[in-house]
Amino acid sequence: TYWNKGAAMIWIKEQLRPSAKILYVGDDRTDEDAFRISQDGISIRVGHSEESVARYFLDAQTEVFEFLVWLIGRV
């Protein structure tokens, strides 16, 4: 089996219950495979890219922590 981040995401999704939602955050082109697999969840690219299939974008890696704190406050 050829492993990349998308293949890893497929394996992880298979281990979870069907109703589980995926949150994937990445900052480079090697994350694009995982963004494609995560389309039914939340996909976030750090650093805007016109070519990215991520659903959402953050400007900088420092914003990831702020986003997670915000998200935890909503759960």
PDB file of C-alpha atoms in Angstrom:
ATOM      1  CA  THR A   1       0.000   0.000   0.000  1.00  0.00           C
ATOM      2  CA  TYR A   2       1.244   3.460  -0.917  1.00  0.00           C
ATOM      3  CA  TRP A   3       1.005   5.722   2.126  1.00  0.00           C
ATOM      4  CA  ASN A   4       0.426   9.427   2.034  1.00  0.00           C
ATOM      5  CA  LYS A   5      -1.596  11.703   4.282  1.00  0.00           C
ATOM      6  CA  GLY A   6      -4.777  10.932   2.344  1.00  0.00           C
ATOM      7  CA  ALA A   7      -4.294   7.162   2.737  1.00  0.00           C
ATOM      8  CA  ALA A   8      -3.639   7.679   6.441  1.00  0.00           C
ATOM      9  CA  MET A   9      -6.836   9.735   6.717  1.00  0.00           C
ATOM     10  CA  ILE A  10      -8.854   6.952   5.041  1.00  0.00           C
ATOM     11  CA  TRP A  11      -7.442   4.444   7.534  1.00  0.00           C
ATOM     12  CA  ILE A  12      -8.245   6.722  10.482  1.00  0.00           C
ATOM     13  CA  LYS A  13     -11.814   7.276   9.248  1.00  0.00           C
ATOM     14  CA  GLU A  14     -12.286   3.504   8.977  1.00  0.00           C
ATOM     15  CA  GLN A  15     -11.312   3.172  12.643  1.00  0.00           C
ATOM     16  CA  LEU A  16     -13.888   5.742  13.808  1.00  0.00           C
ATOM     17  CA  ARG A  17     -17.630   5.440  14.137  1.00  0.00           C
ATOM     18  CA  PRO A  18     -19.469   6.541  10.973  1.00  0.00           C
ATOM     19  CA  SER A  19     -20.875   9.688  12.597  1.00  0.00           C
ATOM     20  CA  ALA A  20     -17.426  10.970  13.663  1.00  0.00           C
ATOM     21  CA  LYS A  21     -16.347  14.254  12.096  1.00  0.00           C
ATOM     22  CA  ILE A  22     -12.802  14.845  10.918  1.00  0.00           C
ATOM     23  CA  LEU A  23     -10.800  17.994  11.673  1.00  0.00           C
ATOM     24  CA  TYR A  24      -7.634  18.188   9.597  1.00  0.00           C
ATOM     25  CA  VAL A  25      -5.204  21.105   9.708  1.00  0.00           C
ATOM     26  CA  GLY A  26      -2.202  21.294   7.397  1.00  0.00           C
ATOM     27  CA  ASP A  27       0.206  23.823   5.973  1.00  0.00           C
ATOM     28  CA  ASP A  28       1.663  22.440   2.755  1.00  0.00           C
ATOM     29  CA  ARG A  29       0.864  20.685  -0.501  1.00  0.00           C
ATOM     30  CA  THR A  30       1.409  17.215   1.000  1.00  0.00           C
ATOM     31  CA  ASP A  31      -1.747  17.837   3.048  1.00  0.00           C
ATOM     32  CA  GLU A  32      -3.955  18.153  -0.039  1.00  0.00           C
ATOM     33  CA  ASP A  33      -4.710  14.414  -0.191  1.00  0.00           C
ATOM     34  CA  ALA A  34      -5.988  14.546   3.388  1.00  0.00           C
ATOM     35  CA  PHE A  35      -8.014  17.706   2.661  1.00  0.00           C
ATOM     36  CA  ARG A  36      -9.797  15.824  -0.145  1.00  0.00           C
ATOM     37  CA  ILE A  37     -10.647  12.937   2.187  1.00  0.00           C
ATOM     38  CA  SER A  38     -11.812  15.359   4.903  1.00  0.00           C
ATOM     39  CA  GLN A  39     -14.433  17.160   2.821  1.00  0.00           C
ATOM     40  CA  ASP A  40     -17.288  15.910   5.004  1.00  0.00           C
ATOM     41  CA  GLY A  41     -15.522  17.348   8.066  1.00  0.00           C
ATOM     42  CA  ILE A  42     -13.424  20.445   8.637  1.00  0.00           C
ATOM     43  CA  SER A  43     -10.307  20.955   6.537  1.00  0.00           C
ATOM     44  CA  ILE A  44      -8.105  23.948   7.311  1.00  0.00           C
ATOM     45  CA  ARG A  45      -5.062  25.077   5.369  1.00  0.00           C
ATOM     46  CA  VAL A  46      -2.599  27.278   7.204  1.00  0.00           C
ATOM     47  CA  GLY A  47      -1.505  29.884   4.678  1.00  0.00           C
ATOM     48  CA  HIS A  48      -3.820  30.719   1.806  1.00  0.00           C
ATOM     49  CA  SER A  49      -3.401  28.860  -1.453  1.00  0.00           C
ATOM     50  CA  GLU A  50      -5.586  29.282  -4.536  1.00  0.00           C
ATOM     51  CA  GLU A  51      -4.874  25.657  -5.427  1.00  0.00           C
ATOM     52  CA  SER A  52      -5.911  24.156  -2.094  1.00  0.00           C
ATOM     53  CA  VAL A  53      -9.095  22.104  -1.699  1.00  0.00           C
ATOM     54  CA  ALA A  54      -9.258  22.924   2.023  1.00  0.00           C
ATOM     55  CA  ARG A  55     -12.591  24.353   3.069  1.00  0.00           C
ATOM     56  CA  TYR A  56     -11.140  26.959   5.452  1.00  0.00           C
ATOM     57  CA  PHE A  57      -7.908  28.912   5.831  1.00  0.00           C
ATOM     58  CA  LEU A  58      -5.881  30.391   8.677  1.00  0.00           C
ATOM     59  CA  ASP A  59      -3.184  32.961   8.004  1.00  0.00           C
ATOM     60  CA  ALA A  60      -0.495  31.668  10.364  1.00  0.00           C
ATOM     61  CA  GLN A  61       0.351  28.651  12.487  1.00  0.00           C
ATOM     62  CA  THR A  62      -0.126  30.733  15.633  1.00  0.00           C
ATOM     63  CA  GLU A  63      -3.816  30.961  14.721  1.00  0.00           C
ATOM     64  CA  VAL A  64      -4.228  27.170  14.973  1.00  0.00           C
ATOM     65  CA  PHE A  65      -3.990  27.310  18.765  1.00  0.00           C
ATOM     66  CA  GLU A  66      -6.439  30.215  18.906  1.00  0.00           C
ATOM     67  CA  PHE A  67      -8.862  28.300  16.685  1.00  0.00           C
ATOM     68  CA  LEU A  68      -8.637  25.150  18.843  1.00  0.00           C
ATOM     69  CA  VAL A  69      -9.257  27.142  22.015  1.00  0.00           C
ATOM     70  CA  TRP A  70     -12.282  28.748  20.334  1.00  0.00           C
ATOM     71  CA  LEU A  71     -13.530  25.344  19.146  1.00  0.00           C
ATOM     72  CA  ILE A  72     -13.185  23.729  22.571  1.00  0.00           C
ATOM     73  CA  GLY A  73     -15.242  26.578  24.011  1.00  0.00           C
ATOM     74  CA  ARG A  74     -18.056  25.677  21.606  1.00  0.00           C
ATOM     75  CA  VAL A  75     -18.182  21.967  22.435  1.00  0.00           C
TER      76      VAL A  75
END
